[in-house]
CSV table of C-alpha atoms and ligand atoms in Angstrom, one decimal:
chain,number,residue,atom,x,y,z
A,922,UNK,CA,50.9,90.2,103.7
A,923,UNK,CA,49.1,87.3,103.5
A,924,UNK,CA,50.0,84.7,101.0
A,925,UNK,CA,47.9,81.6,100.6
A,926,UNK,CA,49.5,78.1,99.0
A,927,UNK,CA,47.1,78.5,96.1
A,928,UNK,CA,44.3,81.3,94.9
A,929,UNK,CA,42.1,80.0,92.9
A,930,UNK,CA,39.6,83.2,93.0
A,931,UNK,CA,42.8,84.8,91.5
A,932,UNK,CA,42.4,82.1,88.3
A,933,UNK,CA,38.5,82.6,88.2
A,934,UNK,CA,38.7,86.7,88.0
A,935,UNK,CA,41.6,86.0,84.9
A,936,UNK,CA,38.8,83.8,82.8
A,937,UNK,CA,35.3,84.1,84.2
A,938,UNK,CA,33.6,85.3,81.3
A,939,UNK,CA,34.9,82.6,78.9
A,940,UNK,CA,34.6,79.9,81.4
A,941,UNK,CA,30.8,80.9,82.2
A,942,UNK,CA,29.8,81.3,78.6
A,943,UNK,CA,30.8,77.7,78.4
A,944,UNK,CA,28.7,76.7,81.0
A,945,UNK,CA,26.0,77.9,80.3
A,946,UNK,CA,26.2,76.3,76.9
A,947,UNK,CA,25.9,73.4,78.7
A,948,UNK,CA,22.9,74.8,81.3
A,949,UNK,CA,20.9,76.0,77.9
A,950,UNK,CA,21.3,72.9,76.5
A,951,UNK,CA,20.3,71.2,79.3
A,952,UNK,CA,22.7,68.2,78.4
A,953,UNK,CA,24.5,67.2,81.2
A,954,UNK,CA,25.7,63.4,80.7
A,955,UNK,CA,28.3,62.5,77.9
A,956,UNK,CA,27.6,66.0,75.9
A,957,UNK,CA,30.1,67.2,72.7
A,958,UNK,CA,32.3,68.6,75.4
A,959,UNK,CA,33.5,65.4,76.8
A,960,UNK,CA,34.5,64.0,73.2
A,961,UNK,CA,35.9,67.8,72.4
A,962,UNK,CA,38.2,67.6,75.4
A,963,UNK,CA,39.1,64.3,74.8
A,964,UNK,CA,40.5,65.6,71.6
A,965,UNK,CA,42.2,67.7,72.7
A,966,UNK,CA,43.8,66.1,75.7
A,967,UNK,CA,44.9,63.4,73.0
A,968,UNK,CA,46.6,65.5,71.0
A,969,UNK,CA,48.6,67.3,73.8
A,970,UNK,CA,49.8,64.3,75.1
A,971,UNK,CA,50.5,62.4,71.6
A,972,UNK,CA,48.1,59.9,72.3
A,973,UNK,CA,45.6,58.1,69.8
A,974,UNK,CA,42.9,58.0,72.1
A,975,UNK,CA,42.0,59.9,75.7
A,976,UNK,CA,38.7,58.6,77.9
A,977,UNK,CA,37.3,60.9,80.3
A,978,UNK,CA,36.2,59.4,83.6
A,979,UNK,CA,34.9,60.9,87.3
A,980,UNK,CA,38.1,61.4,88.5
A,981,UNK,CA,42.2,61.1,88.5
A,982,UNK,CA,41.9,58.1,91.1
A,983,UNK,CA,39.4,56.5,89.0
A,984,UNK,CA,41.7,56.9,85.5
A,985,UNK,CA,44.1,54.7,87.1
A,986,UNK,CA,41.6,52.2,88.9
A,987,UNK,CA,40.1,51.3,85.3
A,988,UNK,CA,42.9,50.9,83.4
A,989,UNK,CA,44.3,48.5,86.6
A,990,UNK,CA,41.1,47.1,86.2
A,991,UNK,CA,41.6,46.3,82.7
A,992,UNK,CA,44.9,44.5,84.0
A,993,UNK,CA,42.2,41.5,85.9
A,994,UNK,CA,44.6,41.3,88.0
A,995,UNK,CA,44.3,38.1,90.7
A,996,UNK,CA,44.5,37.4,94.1
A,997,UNK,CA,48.6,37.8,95.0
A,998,UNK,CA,49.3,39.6,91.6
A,999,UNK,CA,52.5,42.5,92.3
A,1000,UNK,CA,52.3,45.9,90.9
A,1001,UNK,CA,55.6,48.2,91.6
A,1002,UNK,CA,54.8,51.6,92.7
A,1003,UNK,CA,56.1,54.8,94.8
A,1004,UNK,CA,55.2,55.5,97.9
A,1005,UNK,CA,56.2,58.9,97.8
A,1006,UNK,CA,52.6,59.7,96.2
A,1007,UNK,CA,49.2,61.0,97.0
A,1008,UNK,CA,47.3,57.8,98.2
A,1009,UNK,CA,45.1,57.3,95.1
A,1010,UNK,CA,48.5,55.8,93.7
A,1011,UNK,CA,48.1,52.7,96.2
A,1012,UNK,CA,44.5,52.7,96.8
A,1013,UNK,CA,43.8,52.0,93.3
A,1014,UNK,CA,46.3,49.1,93.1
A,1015,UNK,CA,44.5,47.6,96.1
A,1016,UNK,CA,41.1,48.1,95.1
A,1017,UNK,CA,41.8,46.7,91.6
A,1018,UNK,CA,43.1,43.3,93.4
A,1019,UNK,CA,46.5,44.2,93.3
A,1020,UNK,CA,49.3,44.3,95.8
A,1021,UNK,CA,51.1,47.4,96.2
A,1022,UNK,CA,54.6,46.7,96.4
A,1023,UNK,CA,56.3,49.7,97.1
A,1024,UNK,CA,60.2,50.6,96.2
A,1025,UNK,CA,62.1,53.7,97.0
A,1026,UNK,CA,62.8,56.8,95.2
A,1027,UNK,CA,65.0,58.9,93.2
A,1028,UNK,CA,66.2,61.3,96.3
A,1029,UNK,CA,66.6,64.4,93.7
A,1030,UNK,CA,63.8,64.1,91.7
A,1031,UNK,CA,61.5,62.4,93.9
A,1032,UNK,CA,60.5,60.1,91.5
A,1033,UNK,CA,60.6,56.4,91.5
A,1034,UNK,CA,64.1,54.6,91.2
A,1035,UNK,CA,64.2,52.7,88.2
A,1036,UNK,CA,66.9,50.3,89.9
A,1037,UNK,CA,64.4,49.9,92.7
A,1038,UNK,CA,62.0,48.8,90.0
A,1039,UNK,CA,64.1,46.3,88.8
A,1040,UNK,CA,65.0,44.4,92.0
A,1041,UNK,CA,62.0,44.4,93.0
A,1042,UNK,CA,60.0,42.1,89.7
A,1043,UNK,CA,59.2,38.9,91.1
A,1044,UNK,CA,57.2,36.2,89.1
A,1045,UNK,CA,54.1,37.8,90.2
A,1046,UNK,CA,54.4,41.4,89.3
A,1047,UNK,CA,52.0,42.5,86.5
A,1048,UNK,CA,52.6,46.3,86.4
A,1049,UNK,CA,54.3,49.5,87.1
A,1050,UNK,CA,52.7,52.5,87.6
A,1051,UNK,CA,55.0,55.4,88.1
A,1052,UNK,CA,54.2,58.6,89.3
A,1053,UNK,CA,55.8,62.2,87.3
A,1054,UNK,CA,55.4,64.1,90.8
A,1055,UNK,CA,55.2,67.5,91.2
A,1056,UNK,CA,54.8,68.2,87.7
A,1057,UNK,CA,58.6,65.9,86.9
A,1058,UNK,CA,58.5,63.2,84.7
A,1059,UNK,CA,59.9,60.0,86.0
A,1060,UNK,CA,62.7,58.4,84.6
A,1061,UNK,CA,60.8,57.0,81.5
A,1062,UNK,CA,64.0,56.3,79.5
A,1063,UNK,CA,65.3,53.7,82.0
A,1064,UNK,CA,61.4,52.1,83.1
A,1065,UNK,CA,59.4,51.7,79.9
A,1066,UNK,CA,62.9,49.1,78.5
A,1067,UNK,CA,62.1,46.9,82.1
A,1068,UNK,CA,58.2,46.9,81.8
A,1069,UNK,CA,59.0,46.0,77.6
A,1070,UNK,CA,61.0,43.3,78.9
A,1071,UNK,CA,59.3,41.4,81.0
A,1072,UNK,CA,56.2,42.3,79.8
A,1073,UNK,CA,54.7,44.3,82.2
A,1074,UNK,CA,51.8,47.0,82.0
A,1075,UNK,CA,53.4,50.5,82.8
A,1076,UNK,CA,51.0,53.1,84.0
A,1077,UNK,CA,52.0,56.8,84.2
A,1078,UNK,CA,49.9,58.6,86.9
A,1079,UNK,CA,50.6,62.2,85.5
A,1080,UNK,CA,47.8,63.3,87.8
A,1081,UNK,CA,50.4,66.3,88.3
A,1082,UNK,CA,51.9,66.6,85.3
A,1083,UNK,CA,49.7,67.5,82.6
A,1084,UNK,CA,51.5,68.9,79.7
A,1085,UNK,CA,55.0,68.4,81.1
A,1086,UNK,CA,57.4,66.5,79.1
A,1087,UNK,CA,60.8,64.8,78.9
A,1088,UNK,CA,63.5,64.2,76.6
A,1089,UNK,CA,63.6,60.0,75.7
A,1090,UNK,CA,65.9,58.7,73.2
A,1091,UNK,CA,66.4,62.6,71.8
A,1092,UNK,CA,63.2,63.2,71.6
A,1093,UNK,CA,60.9,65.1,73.6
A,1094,UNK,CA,57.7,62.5,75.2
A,1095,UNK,CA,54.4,64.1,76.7
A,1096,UNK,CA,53.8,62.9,80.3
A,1097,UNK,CA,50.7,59.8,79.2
A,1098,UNK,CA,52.9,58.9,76.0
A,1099,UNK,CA,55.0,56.6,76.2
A,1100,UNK,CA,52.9,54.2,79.3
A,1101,UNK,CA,50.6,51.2,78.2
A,1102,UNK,CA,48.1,54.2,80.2
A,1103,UNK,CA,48.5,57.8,81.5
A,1104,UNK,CA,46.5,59.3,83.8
A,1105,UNK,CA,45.1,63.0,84.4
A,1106,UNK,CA,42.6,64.7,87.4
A,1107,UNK,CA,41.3,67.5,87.0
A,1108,UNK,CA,40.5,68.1,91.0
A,1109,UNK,CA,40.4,71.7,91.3
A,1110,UNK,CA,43.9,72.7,92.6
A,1111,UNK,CA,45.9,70.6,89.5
A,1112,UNK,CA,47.8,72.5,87.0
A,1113,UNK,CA,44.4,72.2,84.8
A,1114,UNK,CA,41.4,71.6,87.3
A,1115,UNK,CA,37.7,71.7,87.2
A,1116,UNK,CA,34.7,73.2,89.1
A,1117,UNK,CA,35.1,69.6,91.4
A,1118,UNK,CA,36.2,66.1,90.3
A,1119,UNK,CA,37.4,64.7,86.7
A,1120,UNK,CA,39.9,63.3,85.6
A,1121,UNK,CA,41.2,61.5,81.9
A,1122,UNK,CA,43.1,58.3,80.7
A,1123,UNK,CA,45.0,58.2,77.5
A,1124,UNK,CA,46.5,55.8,75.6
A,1125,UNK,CA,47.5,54.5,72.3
A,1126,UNK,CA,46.8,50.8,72.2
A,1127,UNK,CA,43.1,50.7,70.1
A,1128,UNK,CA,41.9,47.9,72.1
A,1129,UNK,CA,42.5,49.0,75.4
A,1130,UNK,CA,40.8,52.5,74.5
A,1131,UNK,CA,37.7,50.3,74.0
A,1132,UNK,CA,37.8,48.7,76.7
A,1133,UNK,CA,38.0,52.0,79.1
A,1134,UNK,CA,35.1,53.4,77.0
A,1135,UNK,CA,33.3,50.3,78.2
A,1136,UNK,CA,34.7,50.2,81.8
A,1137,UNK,CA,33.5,53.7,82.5
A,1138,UNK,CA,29.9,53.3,81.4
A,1139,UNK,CA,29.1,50.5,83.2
A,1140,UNK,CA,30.6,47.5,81.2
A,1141,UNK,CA,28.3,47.8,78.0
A,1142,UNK,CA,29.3,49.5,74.7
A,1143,UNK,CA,25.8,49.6,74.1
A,1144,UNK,CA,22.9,51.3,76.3
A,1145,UNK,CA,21.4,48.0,78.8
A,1146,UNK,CA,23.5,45.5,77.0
A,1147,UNK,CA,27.1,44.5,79.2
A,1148,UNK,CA,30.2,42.4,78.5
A,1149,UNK,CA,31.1,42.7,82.0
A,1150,UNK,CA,30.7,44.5,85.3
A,1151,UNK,CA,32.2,48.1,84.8
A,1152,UNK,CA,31.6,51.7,86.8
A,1153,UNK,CA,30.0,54.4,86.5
A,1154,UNK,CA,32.5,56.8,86.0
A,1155,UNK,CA,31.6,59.6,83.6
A,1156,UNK,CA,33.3,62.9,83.7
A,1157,UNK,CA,30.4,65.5,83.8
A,1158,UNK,CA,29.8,67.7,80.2
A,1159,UNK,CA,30.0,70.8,82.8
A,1160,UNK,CA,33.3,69.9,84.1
A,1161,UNK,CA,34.4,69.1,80.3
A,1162,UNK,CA,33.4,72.7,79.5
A,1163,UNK,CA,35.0,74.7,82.2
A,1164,UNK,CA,38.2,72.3,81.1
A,1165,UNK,CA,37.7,73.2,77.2
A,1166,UNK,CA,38.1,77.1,78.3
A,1167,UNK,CA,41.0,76.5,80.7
A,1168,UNK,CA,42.9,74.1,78.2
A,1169,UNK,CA,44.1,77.3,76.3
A,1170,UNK,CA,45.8,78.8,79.0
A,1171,UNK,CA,47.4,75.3,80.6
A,1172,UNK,CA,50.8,76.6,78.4
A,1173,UNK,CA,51.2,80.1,79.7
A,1174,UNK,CA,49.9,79.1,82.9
A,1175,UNK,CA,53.0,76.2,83.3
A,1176,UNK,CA,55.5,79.2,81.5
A,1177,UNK,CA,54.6,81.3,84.5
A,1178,UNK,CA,55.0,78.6,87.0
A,1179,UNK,CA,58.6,78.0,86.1
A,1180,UNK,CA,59.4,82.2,85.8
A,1181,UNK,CA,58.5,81.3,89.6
A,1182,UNK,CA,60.2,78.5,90.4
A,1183,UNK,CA,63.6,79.8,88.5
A,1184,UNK,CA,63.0,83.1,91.1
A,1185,UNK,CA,62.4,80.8,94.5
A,1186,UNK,CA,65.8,78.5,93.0
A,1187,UNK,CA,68.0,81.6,92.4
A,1188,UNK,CA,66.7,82.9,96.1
A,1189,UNK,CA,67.4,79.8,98.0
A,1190,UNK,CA,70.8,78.6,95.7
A,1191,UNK,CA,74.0,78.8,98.0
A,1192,UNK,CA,72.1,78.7,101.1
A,1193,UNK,CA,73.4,75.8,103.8
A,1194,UNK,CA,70.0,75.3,104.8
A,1195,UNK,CA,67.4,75.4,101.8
A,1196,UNK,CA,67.6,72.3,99.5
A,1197,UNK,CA,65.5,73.9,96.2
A,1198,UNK,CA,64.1,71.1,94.2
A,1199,UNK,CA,66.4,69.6,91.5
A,1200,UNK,CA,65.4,69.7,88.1
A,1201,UNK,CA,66.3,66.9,85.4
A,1202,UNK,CA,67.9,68.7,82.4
A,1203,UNK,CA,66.0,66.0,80.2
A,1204,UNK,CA,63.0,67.0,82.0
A,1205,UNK,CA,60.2,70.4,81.5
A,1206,UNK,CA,59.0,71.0,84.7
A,1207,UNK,CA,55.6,72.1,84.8
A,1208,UNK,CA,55.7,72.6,88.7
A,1209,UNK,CA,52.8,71.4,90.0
A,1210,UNK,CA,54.2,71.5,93.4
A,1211,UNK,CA,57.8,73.6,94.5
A,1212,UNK,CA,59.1,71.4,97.2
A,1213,UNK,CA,62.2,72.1,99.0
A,1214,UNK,CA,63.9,70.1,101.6
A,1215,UNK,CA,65.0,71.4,104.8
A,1216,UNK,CA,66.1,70.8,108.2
A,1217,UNK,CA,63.8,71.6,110.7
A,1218,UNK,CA,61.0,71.3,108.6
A,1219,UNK,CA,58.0,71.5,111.1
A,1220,UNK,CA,59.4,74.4,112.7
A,1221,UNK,CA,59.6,76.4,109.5
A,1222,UNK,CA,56.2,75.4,108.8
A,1223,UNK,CA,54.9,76.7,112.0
A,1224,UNK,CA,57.3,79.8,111.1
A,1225,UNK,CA,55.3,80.0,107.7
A,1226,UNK,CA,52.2,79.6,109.0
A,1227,UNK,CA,52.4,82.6,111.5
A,1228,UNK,CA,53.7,84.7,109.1
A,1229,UNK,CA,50.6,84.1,107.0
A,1230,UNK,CA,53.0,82.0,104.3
A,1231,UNK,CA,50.9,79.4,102.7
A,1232,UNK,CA,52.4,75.8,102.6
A,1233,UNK,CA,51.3,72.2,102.6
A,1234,UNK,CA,53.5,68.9,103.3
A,1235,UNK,CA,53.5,66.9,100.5
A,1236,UNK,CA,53.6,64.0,102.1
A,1237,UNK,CA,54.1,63.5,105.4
A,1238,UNK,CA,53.8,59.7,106.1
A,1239,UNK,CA,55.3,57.4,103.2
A,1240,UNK,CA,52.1,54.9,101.9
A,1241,UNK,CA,54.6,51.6,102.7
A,1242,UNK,CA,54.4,53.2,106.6
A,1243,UNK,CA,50.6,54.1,106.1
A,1244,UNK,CA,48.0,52.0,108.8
A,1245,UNK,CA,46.1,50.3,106.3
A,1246,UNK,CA,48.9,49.0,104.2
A,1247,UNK,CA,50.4,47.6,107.9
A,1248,UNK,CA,49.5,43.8,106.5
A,1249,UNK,CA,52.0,44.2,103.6
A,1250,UNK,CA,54.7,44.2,106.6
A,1251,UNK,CA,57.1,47.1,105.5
A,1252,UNK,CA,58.8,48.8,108.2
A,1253,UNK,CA,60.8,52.2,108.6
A,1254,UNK,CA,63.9,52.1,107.6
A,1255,UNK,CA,63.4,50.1,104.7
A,1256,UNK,CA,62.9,52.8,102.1
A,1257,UNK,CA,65.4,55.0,103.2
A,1258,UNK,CA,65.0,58.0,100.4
A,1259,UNK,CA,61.7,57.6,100.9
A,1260,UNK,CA,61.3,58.5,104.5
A,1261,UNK,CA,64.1,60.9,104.4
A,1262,UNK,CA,61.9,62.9,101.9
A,1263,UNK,CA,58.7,62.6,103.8
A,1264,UNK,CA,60.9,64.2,106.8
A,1265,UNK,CA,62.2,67.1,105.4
A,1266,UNK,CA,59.8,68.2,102.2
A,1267,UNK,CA,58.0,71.3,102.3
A,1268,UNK,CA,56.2,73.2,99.4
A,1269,UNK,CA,55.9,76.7,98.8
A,1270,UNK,CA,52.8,78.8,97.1
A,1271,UNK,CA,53.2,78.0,93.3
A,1272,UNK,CA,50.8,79.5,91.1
A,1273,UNK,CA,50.8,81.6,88.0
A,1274,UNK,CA,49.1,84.7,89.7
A,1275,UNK,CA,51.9,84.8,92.8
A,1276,UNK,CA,52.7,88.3,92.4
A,1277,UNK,CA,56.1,89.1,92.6
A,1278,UNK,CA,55.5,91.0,96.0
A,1279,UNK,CA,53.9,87.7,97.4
A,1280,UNK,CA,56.4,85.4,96.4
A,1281,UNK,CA,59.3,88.5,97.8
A,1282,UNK,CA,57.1,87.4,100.9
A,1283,UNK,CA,57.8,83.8,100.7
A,1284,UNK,CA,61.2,84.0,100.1
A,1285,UNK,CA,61.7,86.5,103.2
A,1286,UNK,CA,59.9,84.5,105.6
A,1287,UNK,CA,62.0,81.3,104.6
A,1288,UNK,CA,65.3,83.3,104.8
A,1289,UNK,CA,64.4,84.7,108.2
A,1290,UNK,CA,63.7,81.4,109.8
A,1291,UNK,CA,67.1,80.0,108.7
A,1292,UNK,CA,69.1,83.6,109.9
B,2686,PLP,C1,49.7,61.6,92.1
B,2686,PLP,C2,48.2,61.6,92.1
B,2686,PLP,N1,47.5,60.5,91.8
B,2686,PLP,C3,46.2,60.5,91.8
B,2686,PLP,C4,45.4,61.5,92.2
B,2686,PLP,C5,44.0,61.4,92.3
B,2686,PLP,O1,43.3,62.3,91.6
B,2686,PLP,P1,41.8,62.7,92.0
B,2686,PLP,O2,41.9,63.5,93.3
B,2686,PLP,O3,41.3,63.5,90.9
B,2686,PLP,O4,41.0,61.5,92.2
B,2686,PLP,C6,46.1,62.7,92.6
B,2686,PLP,C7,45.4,63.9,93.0
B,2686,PLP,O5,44.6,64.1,93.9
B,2686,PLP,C8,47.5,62.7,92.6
B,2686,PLP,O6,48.2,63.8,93.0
C-alpha cells in the first residue's frame, strides 16, 4: 500500500461542498480584492489566537517580512533567529535589512534555545523571531522576559503552528499571543491551508496593526495617497473563503493529528533505534510535522521510499551552512544541535485522514528497516 506524506484530495472529498459554496460566493459576487471574507477571517483568526487585531497578507513569508519591515531596521542591525527553519525565517530578516544571526536549538524540541538567545544580544540586535516548529511552541516563558528586557521586538513565526498553544505563567498562550507579531501561511500543505498562497499577522499593539494595514496595501491608508513605500500584499477574498470553511474543522483536524502522533510514539517507544519526537508537557502539540531522529537516516528514507512510505526531510542543510548566507562566516561545527538535527530528522505522513491501515504501513516499514 501506498502511503503518500500528505493527501490533500483526501481533505477536499471531506468538505467540498461547503468549501465550493464559499467560492462561489465570491465568483457570484465577482469581488475578488479585499472582499467581507478577508475582514471575516481576520476575525476570526484574532480571536483564536487572543489577539486584538489579525492582518491578512499574500503569504506566511510576507507576514513576517512586514512586520520586520515595520522594525526599519539599518544597515548592520542583528535579529536572533533558528536556523533549524524553512528559509522564509532568514530570507525575510535579510530582505528587511537585517542580519540573520543564527543560534542553536533546543535538541528535544527543536526549537530555539533561549540561552543561545541570550549570549548571543549584542548592541546591535533589534529582534527575535522565534520559530514554534512543527506545530511546538518555543520556549515563550524563558524568551519574551529577554526580548522585555532589553527591549527587543519578538516575532513568533507560527507558520506551523496555528492553533497550538502553551502553558506560560499557568496559563495557557495561543501560538501569535504573547510576540510583539505572530505569523500564519496558509500555503496549501499547513495545518489550515488555502487553494495556493496566504498567509496572516496578528498582534495586539493598536499602532502596529495600523501600520501592517498600511504596509500591505502599498503604504497609503487611503486609496493613491502614501506615507511611505509599502507592498502589495493582499491575501485574495477567494483564498479568505476557502479558509472561513476550513477554520471550523482546524480543532478536530489537530485532535486527530495527535490520536496519530500518540499511535506512531507508542509504536516506536523502547526501540534503540527510533528517537520519536519529544513533546513539552507545557506544550499542545498540533503536529504539523511528526519528525523522528534516526541513525541511518538516508537509508531509511530510501527504504521508505521503495516501500511507497511517504516522507520529506525537514531540513536537510541548517540556513547558518546555507550558500547564500556563506558571507555571514558561520561554519559547521558551530551549532552543534543544530546540525546534529539536520542529520538525522526524518518526518512521517501526518494528516488527519491517515487511516489506521496506512499509518500500520508506516510503522511496519520503519520497524523492518531497523530489524
Ligand atoms: C516556519 C515557516 N516560516 C515561514 C513560512 C513561509 O510561508 P509561505 O510559504 O506561506 O510563504 C513557512 C512555510 O512555508 C514555514 O514553514
Amino acid at each position: 500500500m501506498n502511503v503518500p506524506l500528505l493527501d490533500l484530495v483526501a481533505q477536499y472529498d471531506g468538505i467540498k461542498d461547503e468549501v465550493l459554496r464559499a467560492m462561489m460566493t465570491v465568483v457570484q459576487r465577482q469581488g475578488f480584492i479585499m472582499g467581507p471574507e478577508v475582514a471575516q477571517l481576520e476575525t476570526e483568526v484574532a480571536r483564536l489566537s487572543n489577539a486584538r487585531h489579525a492582518i491578512g497578507c499574500a503569504s506566511g513569508t510576507d507576514a513576517l517580512l512586514l512586520p520586520l519591515r515595520a522594525l526599519d531596521l539599518k544597515p548592520g542591525d542583528e535579529v536572533i533567529t533558528t536556523p533549524f527553519t524553512f528559509f522564509a525565517t532568514a530570507g525575510a530578516i535579510h530582505n528587511t535589512g537585517g542580519t540573520p544571526v543564527f543560534v542553536d536549538i533546543d535538541p528535544s524540541s527543536f526549537n530555539i534555545a533561549p540561552e543561545a538567545i541570550e549570549a548571543a544580544i549584542s548592541p546591535r540586535t533589534r529582534g527575535v523571531v522565534v520559530v514554534h516548529l512543527f506545530g511546538q511552541m518555543a520556549a515563550m516563558e524563558s524568551v519574551l522576559p529577554l526580548a522585555q528586557r532589553r527591549g527587543l521586538a519578538l516575532i513568533e513565526d507560527a507558520a506551523q503552528a496555528i492553533g497550538a498553544r502553551r502553558k506560560v505563567g499557568g496559563e495557557w498562550r495561543m501560538a501569535g499571543e504573547l510576540g510583539t507579531a505572530g505569523t500564519f501561511s496558509f500555503f496549501p500543505s499547513k495545518n489550515l491551508g488555502g487553494f495556493g498562497d496566504g498567509g496572516m499577522i496578528v498582534t495586539q499593539d493598536d499602532a502596529l496593526a495600523e501600520r501592517l494595514r498600511r504596509l500591505r496595501l502599498h503604504g497609503g491608508a487611503r486609496q493613491y495617497h502614501h506615507d511611505e513605500v509599502g507592498y502589495n500584499s493582499r491575501l485574495d477574498t477567494l483564498q479568505a473563503a476557502v479558509l472561513l470553511a476550513k477554520l471550523p474543522h482546524l480543532a478536530g483536524w489537530s485532535r486527530a493529528r495527535g490520536e496519530r502522533a500518540r499511535r506512531y510514539t507508542e509504536a516506536f517507544l523502547g526501540h534503540a533505534d527510533v528517537c520519536p519526537p519529544a513533546v513539552d508537557p507545557a506544550n499542545e502539540h498540533i503536529f504539523h510535522q511528526y519528525t523522528i531522529r534516526v541513525p541511518r537516516r538516508n537509508e531509511l528514507q530510501a527504504h521508505l521510499k521503495a516501500r511507497g512510505v511517504g516522507n520529506a526531510i525537514y531540513y536537510p542543510l541548517a540556513l547558518h551552512l546555507q550558500p547564500c548566507f556563506a558571507h555571514l562566516g558561520y561554519q559547521r561545527g558551530q551549532l552543534p544541535a543544530t546540525e546534529a538535527a539536520m542529520d538525522s530528522v526524518i518526518s512521517l505522513p501526518i494528516y488527519p485522514e491517515l487511516t489506521r491501515q496506512q499509518q500500520d504501513t508506516v510503522i511496519e516499514a520503519v520497524l523492518e528497516f531497523y530489524g
